[in-house]
Structures are given as C-alpha cells and as structure tokens.
Short mmCIF file of C-alpha atoms in Angstrom, two decimals:
data_model
loop_
_atom_site.label_atom_id
_atom_site.label_comp_id
_atom_site.label_asym_id
_atom_site.label_seq_id
_atom_site.Cartn_x
_atom_site.Cartn_y
_atom_site.Cartn_z
CA UNK M 120 33.77 -12.97 -8.65
CA UNK M 121 33.06 -9.44 -9.74
CA UNK M 122 31.51 -7.30 -6.98
CA UNK M 123 28.29 -6.88 -8.94
CA UNK M 124 27.59 -10.62 -8.80
CA UNK M 125 28.05 -10.70 -5.03
CA UNK M 126 25.03 -8.45 -4.34
CA UNK M 127 21.39 -8.88 -5.27
CA UNK M 128 20.52 -6.65 -8.26
CA UNK M 129 18.06 -3.82 -7.90
CA UNK M 130 15.52 -4.25 -10.62
CA UNK M 131 14.12 -1.43 -12.69
CA UNK M 132 14.17 2.29 -11.94
CA UNK M 133 12.29 3.37 -8.81
CA UNK M 134 9.37 4.76 -10.80
CA UNK M 135 8.49 1.40 -12.41
CA UNK M 136 9.64 -0.95 -9.64
CA UNK M 137 6.73 -2.37 -7.64
CA UNK M 138 8.07 -3.55 -4.26
CA UNK M 139 5.43 -5.10 -1.99
CA UNK M 140 5.61 -6.21 1.62
CA UNK M 141 3.18 -8.29 3.67
CA UNK M 142 2.49 -7.58 7.35
CA UNK M 143 0.23 -9.85 9.40
CA UNK M 144 -0.41 -8.83 12.98
CA UNK M 145 -2.68 -10.64 15.41
CA UNK M 146 -3.73 -8.53 18.37
CA UNK M 147 -7.18 -9.75 19.44
CA UNK M 148 -7.67 -13.45 20.19
CA UNK M 149 -10.73 -15.44 21.24
CA UNK M 150 -8.97 -17.22 24.14
CA UNK M 151 -5.47 -15.77 24.45
CA UNK M 152 -4.61 -12.40 25.95
CA UNK M 153 -4.75 -9.22 23.85
CA UNK M 154 -1.36 -8.17 22.52
CA UNK M 155 -1.39 -4.59 23.87
CA UNK M 156 1.21 -2.36 22.23
CA UNK M 157 1.23 -4.38 19.05
CA UNK M 158 -0.38 -1.54 17.08
CA UNK M 159 2.74 0.49 17.75
CA UNK M 160 4.80 -2.25 16.03
CA UNK M 161 2.44 -2.26 13.01
CA UNK M 162 2.75 1.53 12.59
CA UNK M 163 6.52 1.48 13.04
CA UNK M 164 7.14 -1.40 10.64
CA UNK M 165 4.76 0.01 8.02
CA UNK M 166 6.51 3.39 8.11
CA UNK M 167 9.92 1.73 7.91
CA UNK M 168 9.03 -0.42 4.91
CA UNK M 169 7.28 2.38 3.09
CA UNK M 170 10.46 4.43 3.58
CA UNK M 171 12.39 1.60 1.95
CA UNK M 172 10.13 1.73 -1.10
CA UNK M 173 7.61 -1.02 -0.35
CA UNK M 174 3.84 -0.85 -0.55
CA UNK M 175 2.75 -2.66 2.58
CA UNK M 176 -0.31 -4.95 2.67
CA UNK M 177 -1.41 -5.02 6.34
CA UNK M 178 -3.75 -7.67 7.72
CA UNK M 179 -4.88 -8.04 11.34
CA UNK M 180 -6.45 -10.75 13.43
CA UNK M 181 -6.42 -13.82 11.22
CA UNK M 182 -6.78 -17.56 11.96
CA UNK M 183 -3.98 -19.82 10.79
CA UNK M 184 -6.07 -20.65 7.72
CA UNK M 185 -6.66 -16.94 7.13
CA UNK M 186 -2.90 -16.26 7.34
CA UNK M 187 -2.23 -19.08 4.85
CA UNK M 188 -4.82 -17.69 2.42
CA UNK M 189 -3.47 -14.13 2.68
CA UNK M 190 0.05 -15.42 2.02
CA UNK M 191 -1.03 -17.37 -1.03
CA UNK M 192 -2.83 -14.29 -2.45
CA UNK M 193 0.21 -12.12 -1.73
CA UNK M 194 2.56 -14.69 -3.33
CA UNK M 195 0.39 -14.60 -6.46
CA UNK M 196 0.54 -10.83 -6.88
CA UNK M 197 1.69 -9.67 -10.28
CA UNK M 198 3.77 -6.86 -8.76
CA UNK M 199 6.45 -9.34 -7.66
CA UNK M 200 7.50 -9.79 -11.31
CA UNK M 201 8.56 -6.13 -11.42
CA UNK M 202 9.95 -6.07 -7.90
CA UNK M 203 13.40 -7.05 -6.66
CA UNK M 204 12.60 -8.32 -3.14
CA UNK M 205 9.90 -8.63 -0.47
CA UNK M 206 9.50 -8.43 3.30
CA UNK M 207 7.13 -10.83 5.11
CA UNK M 208 6.40 -9.68 8.69
CA UNK M 209 4.46 -11.74 11.19
CA UNK M 210 3.46 -10.65 14.67
CA UNK M 211 1.41 -12.81 17.00
CA UNK M 212 1.41 -15.00 20.08
CA UNK M 213 3.52 -18.04 19.31
CA UNK M 214 4.52 -21.50 20.42
CA UNK M 215 7.48 -23.68 19.54
CA UNK M 216 5.72 -25.04 16.47
CA UNK M 217 4.56 -21.77 14.94
CA UNK M 218 2.30 -18.70 15.16
CA UNK M 219 -1.04 -18.53 16.92
CA UNK M 220 -4.16 -17.74 14.89
CA UNK M 221 -7.00 -15.84 16.58
CA UNK M 222 -8.81 -19.07 17.57
CA UNK M 223 -5.74 -20.62 19.16
CA UNK M 224 -6.30 -21.99 22.68
CA UNK M 225 -3.14 -23.98 23.17
CA UNK M 226 -0.14 -25.42 21.35
CA UNK M 227 -2.20 -27.59 19.07
CA UNK M 228 -5.11 -25.45 17.99
CA UNK M 229 -5.06 -22.88 15.20
CA UNK M 230 -1.25 -22.78 14.78
CA UNK M 231 0.41 -21.66 11.56
CA UNK M 232 3.48 -23.82 11.00
CA UNK M 233 6.51 -21.76 9.99
CA UNK M 234 7.09 -24.22 7.21
CA UNK M 235 3.94 -22.86 5.52
CA UNK M 236 5.63 -19.46 5.08
CA UNK M 237 8.57 -20.94 3.19
CA UNK M 238 6.33 -23.20 1.22
CA UNK M 239 4.11 -20.37 -0.08
CA UNK M 240 7.09 -18.30 -1.19
CA UNK M 241 9.52 -20.98 -2.40
CA UNK M 242 10.62 -21.19 -6.01
CA UNK M 243 7.94 -23.67 -6.89
CA UNK M 244 4.96 -21.71 -5.63
CA UNK M 245 6.19 -18.13 -6.12
CA UNK M 246 8.25 -17.97 -9.32
CA UNK M 247 7.92 -14.19 -9.51
CA UNK M 248 10.31 -13.95 -6.57
CA UNK M 249 12.79 -16.52 -7.89
CA UNK M 250 16.29 -15.30 -7.16
CA UNK M 251 15.05 -12.31 -5.21
CA UNK M 252 15.52 -11.65 -1.48
CA UNK M 253 12.64 -12.68 0.73
CA UNK M 254 13.08 -11.27 4.25
CA UNK M 255 10.99 -12.95 6.94
CA UNK M 256 10.59 -11.09 10.28
CA UNK M 257 8.80 -13.02 13.03
CA UNK M 258 7.75 -11.37 16.30
CA UNK M 259 6.36 -14.09 18.54
CA UNK M 260 7.13 -16.13 21.61
CA UNK M 261 8.45 -19.57 20.72
CA UNK M 262 7.58 -21.30 23.95
CA UNK M 263 8.07 -20.41 27.60
CA UNK M 264 5.74 -23.03 29.00
CA UNK M 265 7.28 -26.02 30.67
CA UNK M 266 5.37 -28.18 28.21
CA UNK M 267 6.76 -26.56 25.08
CA UNK M 268 6.65 -28.95 22.16
CA UNK M 269 9.79 -30.06 20.44
CA UNK M 270 9.29 -30.47 16.71
CA UNK M 271 10.90 -33.52 15.14
CA UNK M 272 13.43 -32.76 12.45
CA UNK M 273 12.42 -35.79 10.44
CA UNK M 274 12.17 -35.24 6.68
CA UNK M 275 8.97 -33.57 5.58
CA UNK M 276 6.82 -36.18 3.86
CA UNK M 277 5.36 -33.50 1.57
CA UNK M 278 8.76 -32.95 -0.06
CA UNK M 279 9.08 -34.74 -3.39
CA UNK M 280 11.79 -37.35 -3.52
CA UNK M 281 14.85 -35.99 -5.27
CA UNK M 282 14.70 -38.65 -7.96
CA UNK M 283 11.11 -37.92 -9.01
CA UNK M 284 11.15 -34.18 -8.45
CA UNK M 285 13.26 -33.37 -11.48
CA UNK M 286 12.88 -36.44 -13.61
CA UNK M 287 13.32 -35.33 -17.20
CA UNK M 288 10.29 -36.15 -19.39
CA UNK M 289 11.02 -38.79 -22.02
CA UNK M 290 12.26 -37.49 -25.33
CA UNK M 291 13.58 -34.13 -23.99
CA UNK M 292 17.15 -33.21 -23.70
CA UNK M 293 18.27 -32.28 -20.17
CA UNK M 294 19.38 -28.75 -21.07
CA UNK M 295 15.84 -27.59 -21.77
CA UNK M 296 14.92 -28.02 -18.13
CA UNK M 297 16.05 -25.35 -15.72
CA UNK M 298 16.64 -26.97 -12.37
CA UNK M 299 16.49 -24.55 -9.42
CA UNK M 300 16.63 -24.88 -5.66
CA UNK M 301 13.22 -25.51 -4.17
CA UNK M 302 13.94 -22.89 -1.50
CA UNK M 303 16.47 -20.08 -1.77
CA UNK M 304 17.10 -16.41 -1.11
CA UNK M 305 15.40 -16.27 2.30
CA UNK M 306 16.70 -14.45 5.37
CA UNK M 307 14.75 -14.89 8.60
CA UNK M 308 14.99 -13.07 11.88
CA UNK M 309 13.02 -14.37 14.83
CA UNK M 310 12.43 -12.22 17.88
CA UNK M 311 13.84 -14.95 20.13
CA UNK M 312 15.53 -18.33 20.20
CA UNK M 313 13.42 -21.54 20.19
CA UNK M 314 11.49 -22.28 23.40
CA UNK M 315 11.88 -18.76 24.73
CA UNK M 316 9.65 -15.77 25.36
CA UNK M 317 9.66 -12.43 23.57
CA UNK M 318 9.05 -9.24 25.52
CA UNK M 319 6.46 -6.56 24.76
CA UNK M 320 5.53 -3.24 26.35
CA UNK M 321 1.92 -2.16 26.17
CA UNK M 322 3.17 1.39 25.43
CA UNK M 323 6.16 1.10 23.12
CA UNK M 324 5.48 -2.28 21.49
CA UNK M 325 7.87 -5.20 21.36
CA UNK M 326 11.54 -4.78 22.20
CA UNK M 327 12.49 -6.71 19.05
CA UNK M 328 10.52 -4.63 16.50
CA UNK M 329 11.60 -1.41 18.27
CA UNK M 330 15.29 -2.34 17.96
CA UNK M 331 14.92 -3.77 14.45
CA UNK M 332 13.42 -0.50 13.22
CA UNK M 333 16.18 1.48 14.91
CA UNK M 334 18.97 -0.59 13.28
CA UNK M 335 17.39 -0.42 9.83
CA UNK M 336 16.90 3.34 10.16
CA UNK M 337 20.57 3.83 11.15
CA UNK M 338 22.25 1.29 8.89
CA UNK M 339 20.14 0.42 5.80
CA UNK M 340 22.06 3.14 3.89
CA UNK M 341 25.45 1.47 4.37
CA UNK M 342 25.03 -2.12 5.56
CA UNK M 343 23.71 -5.24 3.92
CA UNK M 344 20.83 -7.19 5.46
CA UNK M 345 22.81 -9.81 7.34
CA UNK M 346 24.93 -7.11 8.89
CA UNK M 347 21.82 -5.19 10.00
CA UNK M 348 20.48 -8.47 11.52
CA UNK M 349 23.76 -8.89 13.43
CA UNK M 350 23.40 -5.32 14.81
CA UNK M 351 19.90 -6.20 16.04
CA UNK M 352 21.29 -9.24 17.84
CA UNK M 353 24.12 -7.16 19.28
CA UNK M 354 21.58 -4.65 20.65
CA UNK M 355 20.28 -7.44 22.94
CA UNK M 356 23.73 -8.31 24.32
CA UNK M 357 22.93 -6.72 27.67
CA UNK M 358 19.36 -8.05 27.86
CA UNK M 359 19.83 -11.69 28.85
CA UNK M 360 16.14 -12.56 28.73
CA UNK M 361 15.83 -12.47 25.01
CA UNK M 362 18.04 -12.92 21.94
CA UNK M 363 16.74 -12.72 18.40
CA UNK M 364 17.90 -15.53 16.16
CA UNK M 365 18.74 -15.80 12.46
CA UNK M 366 17.33 -18.92 10.92
CA UNK M 367 16.67 -20.63 7.62
CA UNK M 368 19.06 -18.29 5.88
CA UNK M 369 19.45 -19.17 2.17
CA UNK M 370 20.65 -15.85 0.75
CA UNK M 371 23.50 -16.46 -1.70
CA UNK M 372 24.39 -12.78 -2.13
CA UNK M 373 24.48 -9.65 -0.02
CA UNK M 374 21.23 -7.71 0.04
CA UNK M 375 21.56 -3.94 0.18
CA UNK M 376 18.35 -1.98 0.33
CA UNK M 377 19.83 1.15 -1.24
CA UNK M 378 17.23 3.46 0.33
CA UNK M 379 16.25 6.24 -2.07
CA UNK M 380 17.56 4.50 -5.19
#
C-alpha cells in the first residue's frame, strides 16, 4: 500500500477545517465525593486540544441522561463534516459498567454505559465522522469495590441481526448500497484496567490526564496516536497501582495529529 493510504488524511486547510472536541467532566455529585483536582484536568486537556486545533465543548456535572443528550447534540454538529477527527473526553467517578452521573449513588443508579458513547458516534448515528478518527479518553475508576459488577459479554440485543441490517430493498442492484462497518475508526484509552481504581491528586489532578498531556505535548509532532498511547502506558511502568488500558480500538490507519498543519 502507498504510505498515504496508511495514514488518516487531514481534511481541508487549517483555515477552513472545523475540528471539534467534547469534554465532559463531573466534579460535584449529590451522593458521591467531590472530585477535587478535576478542574486542573479540564484546564490541561482543554489547552492541549486547543493547541492541536480543536474547538472544545466543555460540559460539567451532568447526569447519565444529560451526558447522553450532550453527546447526541455534539454528534449532530455540522462542523464534523468539515473536520477530520474528534476527541471525546470523559472524566467522572466510575464503576465497572460505566461512568457515574451526578445523581449516582451506587453501581446501578445513574450510570452511563460505555456502549452509549460508541453508539452515539458510530457510522450509523454520526455519518459526518465516517472514516475519521474518534479518540475516546476516559478518566474514571472502573471498580475497586469488592462487589464490582462483571458485565456479561453476551451479544447486545439492540444490534440488528446481520441478515436484516443490510438487506437490499427489492428491485435495487446491490452496488447502489454502500455497506460500511457499524463501528470503526475509534481509539480508546482508559485511565485504568477493568475493576481497578484510578488515582487523583487534589492539587495536580489525575495521574492519567497529567501523563497523557505530557506525552501528547512531547510526541504529537512525530508519533501517531497508538504510539502516544503506548508511551502513556509506559509512563506507568513503575507505578504498579494503575495501568491505563487501550480498548475498543478500531482504527484502520495511523492517526498523526500534525500539530500546526
């Protein structure tokens, strides 16, 4: 393959390109503890993404329903048509099954399932980002209680059966239908592995976001995204209590951010 087809294209000149990023950060909760230091993460991530050419939509203190609504509105933004990629950043308390909304009291109340993120931005619901990198950054604990829930990996009943999903309407030739993957071009970095805790300082913010920003600052100019993710993981080698984890990776090309271009 020619080199150009192995990396994601940068669309449009910088002046007309409209990169957007979404950042949702829950700090204040009705029942759970306040996430002191989280504001430092918001500032750091916002600055980083702006430096990479994204206009950042920041939302704070939402319920799981509020997060879902904000994601849908963001997925519908016209700017994605003239963008080449997006970042979706989530910071909150978390459990094995997902992210805590502001009304969360335990593992079953007001939890945003991670599946919802991928559903809102998949190729069916967000066609403007079809074939474009969607980078998901999740800062949240994923358990830590003895009673952490294990999510079954049974097939999602909401997924259309393969046979019916792309049935060709009668009377049409097959080549008029463009069949695409339901979900593609995602790269996800969680702050920790499943069932484990993520660490946060009330002064400097979370260890994960801190180190992520540092690696992007140092390496976005010469490394592609997966390589930057690996460097973030490597930075935790000597911190046995937490290891970020790459998941749900469906990027088919290398994603270079080309800062400044």
